[in-house]
Amino acid sequence: MHIGQKIRELMRKKNFKQNHLAEKIGITTQRMGQILKEDDISINRLKQISQALDVPFIEFLDDFDLMEDSLINSEKVEMLRDQLRAKDETIQTQKELIAILRKNISATGASDKKTDASL
């Protein structure tokens, strides 16, 4: 499966239309069509697409064989996958911490209002 096919598959799962994804990453619908047909895409563009689709970047590396690319050997691929998994886990942890902080801030604000009302 080439990268354009993988993007199409994820778009289908997320109910994204080509023009919607193009708009989200700031390109034309025509350029998005070219990306979906190509086997080559920049890492930065792929990061934008993964963020727009709200999928981990690693999702793009799991289903196609990068080992055939003469510039990338299996050790580099594994190292890249490990780094991306670690970053995805860090991002998830940060999101969880933000949610906890927001909850605590809301609870503190409600507590302060009760204290003010009793004075």
Coordinates of C-alpha atoms in Angstrom, one line a residue:
M1 CA 0.0 0.0 0.0
H2 CA 1.5 3.4 -0.9
I3 CA 1.1 6.4 1.3
G4 CA -1.7 8.0 -0.8
Q5 CA -3.8 4.8 -0.3
K6 CA -3.1 4.9 3.4
I7 CA -4.2 8.5 3.6
R8 CA -7.4 7.7 1.7
E9 CA -8.1 4.8 4.0
L10 CA -7.7 7.0 7.1
M11 CA -9.9 9.7 5.5
R12 CA -12.6 7.1 4.9
K13 CA -12.4 5.9 8.5
K14 CA -12.7 9.5 9.8
N15 CA -15.3 10.6 7.2
F16 CA -13.1 13.2 5.7
K17 CA -13.6 14.4 2.2
Q18 CA -10.6 15.4 0.1
N19 CA -11.5 19.1 0.1
H20 CA -12.0 19.1 3.9
L21 CA -8.6 17.7 4.6
A22 CA -7.0 20.0 2.0
E23 CA -8.6 23.0 3.8
K24 CA -7.5 21.8 7.2
I25 CA -3.8 21.6 6.1
G26 CA -3.9 24.7 4.1
I27 CA -3.5 23.4 0.5
T28 CA -5.8 23.3 -2.5
T29 CA -8.0 20.4 -3.3
Q30 CA -6.0 19.8 -6.5
R31 CA -2.8 19.6 -4.5
M32 CA -4.4 17.1 -2.1
G33 CA -5.4 15.0 -5.1
Q34 CA -1.8 14.9 -6.2
I35 CA -0.6 13.9 -2.8
L36 CA -3.2 11.0 -2.7
K37 CA -1.8 9.8 -6.1
E38 CA 1.9 10.0 -5.2
D39 CA 4.1 7.6 -3.5
D40 CA 6.3 10.4 -2.1
I41 CA 5.3 13.0 0.4
S42 CA 7.3 15.2 2.8
I43 CA 7.5 14.3 6.4
N44 CA 6.2 17.8 7.3
R45 CA 3.1 17.3 5.1
L46 CA 2.5 13.9 6.5
K47 CA 2.7 15.3 10.0
Q48 CA 0.1 17.9 9.1
I49 CA -2.2 15.2 7.7
S50 CA -1.8 13.0 10.8
Q51 CA -2.7 16.0 13.0
A52 CA -5.7 17.0 10.8
L53 CA -7.0 13.4 10.8
D54 CA -6.2 13.1 14.6
V55 CA -4.2 9.9 14.1
P56 CA -0.7 9.1 15.4
F57 CA 2.0 9.7 12.9
I58 CA 3.1 6.1 13.4
E59 CA -0.1 5.0 11.8
F60 CA 1.4 5.9 8.4
L61 CA 4.4 3.6 9.0
D62 CA 2.7 0.4 10.1
D63 CA 1.0 -0.7 6.9
F64 CA 3.5 -0.2 4.1
D65 CA 6.9 -1.6 3.6
L66 CA 9.6 1.0 4.1
M67 CA 12.3 -1.7 4.0
E68 CA 12.3 -1.6 0.2
D69 CA 13.5 1.9 0.2
S70 CA 17.2 1.7 -0.3
L71 CA 17.8 4.8 1.9
I72 CA 16.1 3.4 5.0
N73 CA 17.3 0.2 6.6
S74 CA 15.3 -1.8 9.2
E75 CA 17.3 -0.5 12.2
K76 CA 16.4 3.1 11.2
V77 CA 12.8 2.2 10.7
E78 CA 12.6 0.6 14.1
M79 CA 14.3 3.5 15.8
L80 CA 12.0 6.0 14.0
R81 CA 8.9 3.9 15.1
D82 CA 10.2 3.9 18.7
Q83 CA 10.7 7.6 18.7
L84 CA 7.3 8.2 17.2
R85 CA 5.6 5.9 19.7
A86 CA 7.3 7.7 22.6
K87 CA 6.2 11.1 21.2
D88 CA 2.6 9.9 20.8
E89 CA 2.7 8.6 24.4
T90 CA 4.1 11.9 25.6
I91 CA 1.4 13.8 23.8
Q92 CA -1.3 11.5 25.3
T93 CA 0.1 12.0 28.8
Q94 CA 0.2 15.8 28.3
K95 CA -3.5 15.8 27.2
E96 CA -4.4 13.8 30.3
L97 CA -2.5 16.2 32.5
I98 CA -4.3 19.2 30.9
A99 CA -7.6 17.5 31.5
I100 CA -6.8 16.9 35.2
L101 CA -5.6 20.5 35.6
R102 CA -8.7 21.9 34.0
K103 CA -10.9 19.8 36.3
N104 CA -8.9 21.0 39.3
I105 CA -9.1 24.6 38.2
S106 CA -12.9 24.3 37.8
A107 CA -13.2 22.6 41.2
T108 CA -11.1 25.3 42.8
G109 CA -13.2 28.0 41.1
A110 CA -16.4 26.5 42.4
S111 CA -14.9 26.1 45.9
D112 CA -13.9 29.8 45.9
K113 CA -17.4 30.9 44.9
K114 CA -18.9 28.9 47.8
T115 CA -16.4 30.4 50.2
D116 CA -17.2 33.9 48.9
A117 CA -21.0 33.3 49.3
S118 CA -20.7 32.2 52.9
L119 CA -18.8 35.4 53.8

